[in-house]
Short mmCIF file of C-alpha atoms and ligand atoms in Angstrom, two decimals:
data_model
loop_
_atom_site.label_atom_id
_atom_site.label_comp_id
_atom_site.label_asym_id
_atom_site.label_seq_id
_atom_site.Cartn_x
_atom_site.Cartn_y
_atom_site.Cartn_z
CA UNK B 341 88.96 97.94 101.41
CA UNK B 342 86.31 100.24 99.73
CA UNK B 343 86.25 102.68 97.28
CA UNK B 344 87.42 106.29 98.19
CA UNK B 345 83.91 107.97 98.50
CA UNK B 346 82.97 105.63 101.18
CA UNK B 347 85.86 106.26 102.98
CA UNK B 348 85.25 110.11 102.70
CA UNK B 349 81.51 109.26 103.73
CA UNK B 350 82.86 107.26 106.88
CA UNK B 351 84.99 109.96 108.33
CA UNK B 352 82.01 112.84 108.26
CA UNK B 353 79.44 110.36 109.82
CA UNK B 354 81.73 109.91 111.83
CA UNK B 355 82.78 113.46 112.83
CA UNK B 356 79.44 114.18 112.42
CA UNK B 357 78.39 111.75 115.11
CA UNK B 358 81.19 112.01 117.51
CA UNK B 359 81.38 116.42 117.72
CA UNK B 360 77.62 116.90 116.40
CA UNK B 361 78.36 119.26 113.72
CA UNK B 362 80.21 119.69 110.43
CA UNK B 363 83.22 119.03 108.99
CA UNK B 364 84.95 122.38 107.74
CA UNK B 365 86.36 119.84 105.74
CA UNK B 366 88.03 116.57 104.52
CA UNK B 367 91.97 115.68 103.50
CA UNK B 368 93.35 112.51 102.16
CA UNK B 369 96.79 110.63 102.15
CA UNK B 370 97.11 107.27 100.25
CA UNK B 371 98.94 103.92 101.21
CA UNK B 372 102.42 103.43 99.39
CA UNK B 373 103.76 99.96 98.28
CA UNK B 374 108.00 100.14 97.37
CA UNK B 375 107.84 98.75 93.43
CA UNK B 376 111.58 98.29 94.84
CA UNK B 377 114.49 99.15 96.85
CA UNK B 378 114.15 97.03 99.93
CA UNK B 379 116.48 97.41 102.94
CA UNK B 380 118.37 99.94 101.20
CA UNK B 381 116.91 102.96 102.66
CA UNK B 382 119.14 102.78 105.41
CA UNK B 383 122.15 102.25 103.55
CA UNK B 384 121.91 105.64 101.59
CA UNK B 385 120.87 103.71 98.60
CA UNK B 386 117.64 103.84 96.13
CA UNK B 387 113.43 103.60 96.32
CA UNK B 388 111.21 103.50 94.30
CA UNK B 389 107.77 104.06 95.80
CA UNK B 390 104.44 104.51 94.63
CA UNK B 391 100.94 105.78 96.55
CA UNK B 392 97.93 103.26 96.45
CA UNK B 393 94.56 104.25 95.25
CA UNK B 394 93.65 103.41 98.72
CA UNK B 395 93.44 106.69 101.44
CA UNK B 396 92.86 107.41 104.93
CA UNK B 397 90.88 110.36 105.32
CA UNK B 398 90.22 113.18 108.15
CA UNK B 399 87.28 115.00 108.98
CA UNK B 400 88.13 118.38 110.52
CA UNK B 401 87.50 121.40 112.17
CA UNK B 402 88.82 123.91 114.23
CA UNK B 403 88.23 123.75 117.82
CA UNK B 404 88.05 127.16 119.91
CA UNK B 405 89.04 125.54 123.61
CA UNK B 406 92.88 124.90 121.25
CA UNK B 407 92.79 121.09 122.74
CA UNK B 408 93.28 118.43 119.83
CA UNK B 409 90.39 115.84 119.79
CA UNK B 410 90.70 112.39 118.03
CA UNK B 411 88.37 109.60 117.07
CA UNK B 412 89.02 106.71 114.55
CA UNK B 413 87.00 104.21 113.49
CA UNK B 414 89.07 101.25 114.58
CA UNK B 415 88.53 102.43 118.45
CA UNK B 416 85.54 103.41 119.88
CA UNK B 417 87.21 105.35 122.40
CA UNK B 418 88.23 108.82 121.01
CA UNK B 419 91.54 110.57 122.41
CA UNK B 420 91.62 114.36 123.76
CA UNK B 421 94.88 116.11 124.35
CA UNK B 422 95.95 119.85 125.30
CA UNK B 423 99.20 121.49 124.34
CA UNK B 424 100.81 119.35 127.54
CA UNK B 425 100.13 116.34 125.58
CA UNK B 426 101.57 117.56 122.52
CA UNK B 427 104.71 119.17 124.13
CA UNK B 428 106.87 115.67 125.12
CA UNK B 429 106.70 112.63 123.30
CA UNK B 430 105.22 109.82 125.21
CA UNK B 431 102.06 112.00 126.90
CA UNK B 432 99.97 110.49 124.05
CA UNK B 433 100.15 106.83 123.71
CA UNK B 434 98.34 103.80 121.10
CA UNK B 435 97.01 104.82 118.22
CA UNK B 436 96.38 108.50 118.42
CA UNK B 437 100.35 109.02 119.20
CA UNK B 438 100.24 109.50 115.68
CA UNK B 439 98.02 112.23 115.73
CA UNK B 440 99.38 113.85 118.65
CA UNK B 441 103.07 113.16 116.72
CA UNK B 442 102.07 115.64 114.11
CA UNK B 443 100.84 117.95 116.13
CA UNK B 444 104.11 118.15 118.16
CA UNK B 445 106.40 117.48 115.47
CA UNK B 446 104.79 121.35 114.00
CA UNK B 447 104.88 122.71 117.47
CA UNK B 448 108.79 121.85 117.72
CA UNK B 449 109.38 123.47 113.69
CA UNK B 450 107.92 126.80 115.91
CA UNK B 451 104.33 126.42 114.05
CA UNK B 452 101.16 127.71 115.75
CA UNK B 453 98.67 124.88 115.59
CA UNK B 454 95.37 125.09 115.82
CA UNK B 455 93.40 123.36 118.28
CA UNK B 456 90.61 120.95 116.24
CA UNK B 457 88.54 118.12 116.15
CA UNK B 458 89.25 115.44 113.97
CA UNK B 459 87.25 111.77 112.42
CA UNK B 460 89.50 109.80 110.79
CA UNK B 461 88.45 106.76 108.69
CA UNK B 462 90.28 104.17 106.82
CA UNK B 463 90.89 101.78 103.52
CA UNK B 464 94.86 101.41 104.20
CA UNK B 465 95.00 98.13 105.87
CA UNK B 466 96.92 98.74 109.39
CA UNK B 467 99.94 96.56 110.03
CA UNK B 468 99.87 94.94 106.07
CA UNK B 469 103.47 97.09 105.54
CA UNK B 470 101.29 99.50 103.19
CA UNK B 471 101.60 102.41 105.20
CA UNK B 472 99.02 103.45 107.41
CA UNK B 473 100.95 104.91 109.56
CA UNK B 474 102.14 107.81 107.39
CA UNK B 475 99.05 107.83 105.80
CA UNK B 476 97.53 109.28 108.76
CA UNK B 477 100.42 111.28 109.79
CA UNK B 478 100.19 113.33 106.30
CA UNK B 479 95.92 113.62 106.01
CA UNK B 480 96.84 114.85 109.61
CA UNK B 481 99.36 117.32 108.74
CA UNK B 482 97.39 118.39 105.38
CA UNK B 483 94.00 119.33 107.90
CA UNK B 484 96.34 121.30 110.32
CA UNK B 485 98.68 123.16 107.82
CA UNK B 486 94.95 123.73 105.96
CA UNK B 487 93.41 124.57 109.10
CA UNK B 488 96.02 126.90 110.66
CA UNK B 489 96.98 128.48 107.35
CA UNK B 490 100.28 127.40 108.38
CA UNK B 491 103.17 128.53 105.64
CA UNK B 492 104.70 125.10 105.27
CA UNK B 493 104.91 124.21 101.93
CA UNK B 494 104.75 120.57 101.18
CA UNK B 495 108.47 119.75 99.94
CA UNK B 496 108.85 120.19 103.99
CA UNK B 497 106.15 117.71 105.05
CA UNK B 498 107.53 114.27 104.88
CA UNK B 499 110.57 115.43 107.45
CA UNK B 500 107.89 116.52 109.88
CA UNK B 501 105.87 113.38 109.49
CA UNK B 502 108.83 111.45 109.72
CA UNK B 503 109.23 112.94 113.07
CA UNK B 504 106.13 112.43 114.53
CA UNK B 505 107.07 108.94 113.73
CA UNK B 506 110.35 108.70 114.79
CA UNK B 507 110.53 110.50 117.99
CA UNK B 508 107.25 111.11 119.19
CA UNK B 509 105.87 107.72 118.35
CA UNK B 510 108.91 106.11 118.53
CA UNK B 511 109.38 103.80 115.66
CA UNK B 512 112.63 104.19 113.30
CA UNK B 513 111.55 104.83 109.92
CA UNK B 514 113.23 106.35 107.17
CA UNK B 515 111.75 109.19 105.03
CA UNK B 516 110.26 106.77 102.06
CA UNK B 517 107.06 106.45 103.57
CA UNK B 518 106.45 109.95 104.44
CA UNK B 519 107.83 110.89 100.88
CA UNK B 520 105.82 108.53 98.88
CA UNK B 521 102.35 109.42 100.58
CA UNK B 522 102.96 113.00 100.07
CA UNK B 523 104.73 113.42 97.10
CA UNK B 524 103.56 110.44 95.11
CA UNK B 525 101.42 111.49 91.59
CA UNK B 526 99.02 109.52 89.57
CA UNK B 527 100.99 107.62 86.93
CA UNK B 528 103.98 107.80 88.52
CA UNK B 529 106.25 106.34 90.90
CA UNK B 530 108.65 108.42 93.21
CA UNK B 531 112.51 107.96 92.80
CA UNK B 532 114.28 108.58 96.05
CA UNK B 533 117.91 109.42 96.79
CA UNK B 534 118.03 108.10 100.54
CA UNK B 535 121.38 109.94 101.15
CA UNK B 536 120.33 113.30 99.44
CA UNK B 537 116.81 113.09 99.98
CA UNK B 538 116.75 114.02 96.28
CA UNK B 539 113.23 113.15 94.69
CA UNK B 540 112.06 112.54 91.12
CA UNK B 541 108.53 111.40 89.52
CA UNK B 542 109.14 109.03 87.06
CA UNK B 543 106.55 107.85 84.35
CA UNK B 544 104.79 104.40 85.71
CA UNK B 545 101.83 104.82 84.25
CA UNK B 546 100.27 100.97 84.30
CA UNK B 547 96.72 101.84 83.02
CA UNK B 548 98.08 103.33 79.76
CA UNK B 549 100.06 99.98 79.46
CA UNK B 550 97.19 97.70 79.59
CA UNK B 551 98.85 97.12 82.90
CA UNK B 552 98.00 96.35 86.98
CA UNK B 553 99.76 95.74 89.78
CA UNK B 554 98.38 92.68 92.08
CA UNK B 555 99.20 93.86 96.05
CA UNK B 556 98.75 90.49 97.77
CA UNK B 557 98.58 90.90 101.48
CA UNK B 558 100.36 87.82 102.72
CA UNK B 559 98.33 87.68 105.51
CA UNK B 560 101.48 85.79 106.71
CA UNK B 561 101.77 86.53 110.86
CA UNK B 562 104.64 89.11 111.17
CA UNK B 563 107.06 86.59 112.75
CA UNK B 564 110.24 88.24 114.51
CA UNK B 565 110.06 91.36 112.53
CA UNK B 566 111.55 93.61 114.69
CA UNK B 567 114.66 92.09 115.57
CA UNK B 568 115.34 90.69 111.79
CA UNK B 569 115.10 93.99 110.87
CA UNK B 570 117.64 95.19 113.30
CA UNK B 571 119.91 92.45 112.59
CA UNK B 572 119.99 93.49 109.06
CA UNK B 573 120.45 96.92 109.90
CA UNK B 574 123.50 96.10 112.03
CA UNK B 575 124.80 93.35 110.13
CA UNK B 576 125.20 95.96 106.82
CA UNK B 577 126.65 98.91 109.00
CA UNK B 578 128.91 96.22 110.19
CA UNK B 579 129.98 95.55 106.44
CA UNK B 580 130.25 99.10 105.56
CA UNK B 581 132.91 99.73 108.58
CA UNK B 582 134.61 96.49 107.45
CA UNK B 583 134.57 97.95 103.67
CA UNK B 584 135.98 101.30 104.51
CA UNK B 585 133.31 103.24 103.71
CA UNK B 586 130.09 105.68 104.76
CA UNK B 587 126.97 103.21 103.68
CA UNK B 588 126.96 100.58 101.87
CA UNK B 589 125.16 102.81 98.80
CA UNK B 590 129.00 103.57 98.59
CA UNK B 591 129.56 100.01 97.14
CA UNK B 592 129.84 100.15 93.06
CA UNK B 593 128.72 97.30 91.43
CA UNK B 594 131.80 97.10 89.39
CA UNK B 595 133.71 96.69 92.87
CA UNK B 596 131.21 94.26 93.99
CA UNK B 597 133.14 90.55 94.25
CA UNK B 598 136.30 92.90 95.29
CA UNK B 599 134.31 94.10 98.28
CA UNK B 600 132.88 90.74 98.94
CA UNK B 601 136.40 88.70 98.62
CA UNK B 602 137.60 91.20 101.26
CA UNK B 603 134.69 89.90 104.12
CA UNK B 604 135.16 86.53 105.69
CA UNK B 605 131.92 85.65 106.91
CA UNK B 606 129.48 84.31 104.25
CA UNK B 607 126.28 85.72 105.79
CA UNK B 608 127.89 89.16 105.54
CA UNK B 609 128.75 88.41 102.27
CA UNK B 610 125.42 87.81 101.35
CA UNK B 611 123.22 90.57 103.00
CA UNK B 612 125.82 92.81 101.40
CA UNK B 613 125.57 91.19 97.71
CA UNK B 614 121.65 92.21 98.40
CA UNK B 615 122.23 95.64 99.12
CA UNK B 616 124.25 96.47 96.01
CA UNK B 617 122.38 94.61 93.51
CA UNK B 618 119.49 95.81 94.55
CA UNK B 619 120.25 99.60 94.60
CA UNK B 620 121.57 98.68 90.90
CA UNK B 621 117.92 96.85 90.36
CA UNK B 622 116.70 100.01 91.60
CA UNK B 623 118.50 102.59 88.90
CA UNK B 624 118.10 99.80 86.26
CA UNK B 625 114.42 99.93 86.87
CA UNK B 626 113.94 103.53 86.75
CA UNK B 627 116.12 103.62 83.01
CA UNK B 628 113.27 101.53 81.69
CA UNK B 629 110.52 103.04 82.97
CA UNK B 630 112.10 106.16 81.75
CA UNK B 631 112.11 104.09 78.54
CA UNK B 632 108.52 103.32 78.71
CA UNK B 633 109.40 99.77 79.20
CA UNK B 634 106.71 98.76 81.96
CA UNK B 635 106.99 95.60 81.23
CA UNK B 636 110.47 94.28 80.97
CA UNK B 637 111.01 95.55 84.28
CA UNK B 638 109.57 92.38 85.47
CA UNK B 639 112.96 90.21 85.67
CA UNK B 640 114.01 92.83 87.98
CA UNK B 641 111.26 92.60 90.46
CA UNK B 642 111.80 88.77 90.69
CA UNK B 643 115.46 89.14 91.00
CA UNK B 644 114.80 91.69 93.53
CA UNK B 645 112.67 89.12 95.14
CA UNK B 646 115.54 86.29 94.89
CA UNK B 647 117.78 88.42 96.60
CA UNK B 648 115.79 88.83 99.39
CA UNK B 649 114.58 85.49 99.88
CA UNK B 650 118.14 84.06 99.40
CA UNK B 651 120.59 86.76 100.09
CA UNK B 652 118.87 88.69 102.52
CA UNK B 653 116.69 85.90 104.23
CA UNK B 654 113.92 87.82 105.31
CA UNK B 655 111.11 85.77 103.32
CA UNK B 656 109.13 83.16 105.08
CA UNK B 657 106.76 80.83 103.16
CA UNK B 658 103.69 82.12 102.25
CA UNK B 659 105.03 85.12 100.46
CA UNK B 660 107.43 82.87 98.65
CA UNK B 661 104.38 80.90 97.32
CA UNK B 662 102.37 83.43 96.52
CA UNK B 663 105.48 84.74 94.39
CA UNK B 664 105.77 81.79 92.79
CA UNK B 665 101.72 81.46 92.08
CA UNK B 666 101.65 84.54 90.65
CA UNK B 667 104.62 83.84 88.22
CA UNK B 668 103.35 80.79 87.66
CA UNK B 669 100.03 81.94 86.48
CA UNK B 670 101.94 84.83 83.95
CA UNK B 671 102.81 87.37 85.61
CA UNK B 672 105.63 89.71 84.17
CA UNK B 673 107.17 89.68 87.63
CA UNK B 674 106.80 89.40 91.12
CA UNK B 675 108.53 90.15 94.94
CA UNK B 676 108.18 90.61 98.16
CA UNK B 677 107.41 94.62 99.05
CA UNK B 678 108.40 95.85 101.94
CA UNK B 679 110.57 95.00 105.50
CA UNK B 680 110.16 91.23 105.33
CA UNK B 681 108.67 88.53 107.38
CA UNK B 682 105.28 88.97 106.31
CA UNK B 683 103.43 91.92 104.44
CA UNK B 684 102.46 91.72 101.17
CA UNK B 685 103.77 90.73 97.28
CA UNK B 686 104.05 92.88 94.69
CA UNK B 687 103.01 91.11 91.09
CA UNK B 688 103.27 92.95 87.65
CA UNK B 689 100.02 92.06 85.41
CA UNK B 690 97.92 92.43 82.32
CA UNK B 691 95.01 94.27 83.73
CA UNK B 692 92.74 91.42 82.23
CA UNK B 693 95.12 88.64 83.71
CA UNK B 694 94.60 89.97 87.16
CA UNK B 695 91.53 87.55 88.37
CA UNK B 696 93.34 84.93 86.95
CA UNK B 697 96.35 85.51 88.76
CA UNK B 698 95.03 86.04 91.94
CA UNK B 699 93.25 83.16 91.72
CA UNK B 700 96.51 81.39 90.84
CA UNK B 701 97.67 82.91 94.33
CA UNK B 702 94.51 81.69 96.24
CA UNK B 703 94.53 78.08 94.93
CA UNK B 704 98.44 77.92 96.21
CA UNK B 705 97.53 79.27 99.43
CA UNK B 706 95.11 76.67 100.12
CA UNK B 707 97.13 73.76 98.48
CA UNK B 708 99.80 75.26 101.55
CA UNK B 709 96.87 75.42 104.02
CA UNK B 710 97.53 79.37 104.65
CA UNK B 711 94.99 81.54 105.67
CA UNK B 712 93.63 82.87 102.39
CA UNK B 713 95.19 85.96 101.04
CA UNK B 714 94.04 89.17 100.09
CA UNK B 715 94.55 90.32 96.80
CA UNK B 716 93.90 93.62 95.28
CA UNK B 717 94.81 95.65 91.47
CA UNK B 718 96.23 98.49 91.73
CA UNK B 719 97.71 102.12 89.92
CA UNK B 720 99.58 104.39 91.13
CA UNK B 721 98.05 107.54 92.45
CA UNK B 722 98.27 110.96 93.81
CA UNK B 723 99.71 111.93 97.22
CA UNK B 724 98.50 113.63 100.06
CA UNK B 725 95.60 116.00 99.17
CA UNK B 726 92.73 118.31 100.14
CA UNK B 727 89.12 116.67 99.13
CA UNK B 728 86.80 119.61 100.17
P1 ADP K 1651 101.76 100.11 108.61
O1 ADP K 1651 102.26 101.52 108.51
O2 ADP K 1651 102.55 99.16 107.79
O3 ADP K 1651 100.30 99.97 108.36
P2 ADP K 1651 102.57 100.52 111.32
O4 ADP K 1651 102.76 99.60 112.47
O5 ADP K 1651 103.72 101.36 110.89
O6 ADP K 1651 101.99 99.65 110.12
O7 ADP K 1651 101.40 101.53 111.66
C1 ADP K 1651 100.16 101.05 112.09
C2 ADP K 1651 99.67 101.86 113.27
O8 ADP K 1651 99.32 103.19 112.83
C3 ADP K 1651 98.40 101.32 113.87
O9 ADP K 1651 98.68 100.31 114.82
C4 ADP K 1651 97.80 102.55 114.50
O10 ADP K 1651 98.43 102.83 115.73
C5 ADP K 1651 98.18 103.65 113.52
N1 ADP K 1651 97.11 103.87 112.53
C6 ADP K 1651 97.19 103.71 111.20
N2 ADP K 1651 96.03 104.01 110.59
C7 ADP K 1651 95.17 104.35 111.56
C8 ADP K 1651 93.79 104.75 111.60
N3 ADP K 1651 93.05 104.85 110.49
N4 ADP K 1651 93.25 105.02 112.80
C9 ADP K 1651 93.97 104.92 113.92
N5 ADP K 1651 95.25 104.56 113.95
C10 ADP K 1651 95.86 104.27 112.81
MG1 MG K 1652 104.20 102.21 109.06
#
């Protein structure tokens, strides 16, 4: 994980060296971490993204044969595809599926894309839950729309990317990630209404605070993450049909031990009790940010992060100690970000306390024996963008 310029540096050498010639230029897209809001996406509930000061950038240019070339730095090998390859999901597989996602994804909204050559390099950290994958879908999107002079104005992008993602690449995502690396702003974090697809910036600005926010990639192995997550997924539409209702967003917390006295099995009971309390963590949290009040939302994140460890179950034990470290050590509050099973902890911060707390996190990881964690301060930043 470097800083930005060397990022922007790595993806023109390595245009530069793969096409031999320039760059007619470069486009970003951040990382996003969820400050919170997990597993409700998909029950019509809340989010709360933000985007990381950490970007995956694309060298471009236009390419006059109008085939779609593709190299990244974590494969040697770069990808080539013509409009066949971009007209049926599947015809591009691995890595640049995501690339060839996008281009498709514009090609079915009726958009003329231009045919280009593209370098893409990297700080997101691939697989870590932070994102990479719509990272690169939007600095994709950003060099074609740029590149085309295609008239799609942003508020349409994350649909697209989402997409790409869902039905070219084939992974079933919901719109948060798209949203919060295109959308998200400096100083702010992006309130989403899952069902209405309703956004809102909200003030989260940490730096003004005296504030960070610790990402701690868990380095935990992703154990099982697939099926948990469908599990979940069916286990709370499940509920909802049981509960009379559309999603469980549809729960009120006021109703909440009404709806739960009317389910008999005690798992149900609980991934539901997650759902709506966390949708409620997730409006509570926005009111005090509204507020200004950075810092007592930290009883919320670590409620969030009880929930999910004991309500929803999808925890395991290294992000559950480095939780604890960090809370331990002072932190305002702490949870588990993202899906579950692995990924990476979210931990609210002085800005000066922030070696000391990752260090708290790295001397509990190897009291446990864990591979050591990776531990980075962050604040929020902008969205998907043109660099030059
Ligand atoms: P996450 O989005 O949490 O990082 P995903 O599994 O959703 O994890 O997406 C990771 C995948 O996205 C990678 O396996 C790779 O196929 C693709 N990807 C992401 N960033 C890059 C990149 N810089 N270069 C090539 N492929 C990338
Ligand atoms: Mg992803």
């Amino acid at each position: 994980m470097s800083a930005a310029g060397d990022v922007a540096a790595r993806a023109t050498a390595g245009f530069r060296q793969r096409y031999g010639a320039e760059p007619a230029g470069r486009w970003a897209a951040p990382g996003r971490v969820n400050l919170i809001g997990e597993h409700t996406d998909y029950n019509d509930g809340f989010v709360l993204p933000f985007a990381l000061p950490l970007r995956t950038v694309v060298a471009a240019a236009l390419a006059d044969d109008g085939r779609w070339s593709v190299w990244s730095e974590l494969d040697d090998e770069p990808v080539e595809f013509g409009p066949a390859g971009a007209d049926e999901p599947g015809r591009v597989d691995g890595w640049a599926a995501y690339v060839a996602g996008v281009v498709w994804a514009l090609r079915a909204a009726g958009h003329d894309v231009p045919g280009a050559r593209l370098a893409v390099a990297s700080d997101v950290p691939v697989g870590s839950g932070l994102s990479s994958s719509a990272a690169i879908e939007a600095a994709v999107l950003a060099a074609l729309v740029d590149l085309g002079g295609l008239d799609l104005p942003a508020d349409r992008w994350p649909r697209l990317a989402q997409r790409a993602e869902n039905d070219y690449v084939g992974a079933p995502t919901g719109i948060m990630d798209q949203s919060a690396v295109i959308r998200g702003r400096s100083g702010h974090a992006l309130f989403l209404d899952c069902r209405t697809e309703e956004v809102e910036q909200i003030p989260f600005d940490l730096d003004a605070a005296g504030l960070a926010m610790l990402v701690v990639d868990s380095r935990a192995p992703h154990r099982h993450a697939d099926g948990e997550y469908a599990a979940r997924r069916k286990s709370c539409e499940r509920a909802a049909k049981a509960l009379g209702v559309a999603a469980l967003r549809d729960v009120a917390t006021a109703d909440l031990d009404a709806a739960l006295a009317r389910l008999d099995d005690p798992e149900t009971r609980r991934r539901v009790r997650h759902v709506v309390t966390e949708d409620q963590r997730v409006l509570d949290t926005v009111e005090l940010l509204r507020a200004g009040r950075i810092r007592d939302i930290g009883p919320l994140l670590t409620a969030s992060h009880a929930s999910m460890r004991d309500d929803f179950e999808i925890t395991v034990p290294e992000i559950d100690t480095a939780v604890e470290a960090a809370l331990a050590a002072g932190a305002y509050g702490a949870r588990m970000t993202g899906g579950g099973f692995g990924g990476c902890v979210l931990a609210l911060v002085d800005a000066d306390a922030a070696d000391a707390v990752a260090a708290a996190v790295a001397a509990a990881y190897a009291d446990r024996g864990f591979t050591a964690p990776h531990t980075l301060p962050v604040l929020p930043a902008g969205g998907a963008t043109r660099l030059d």
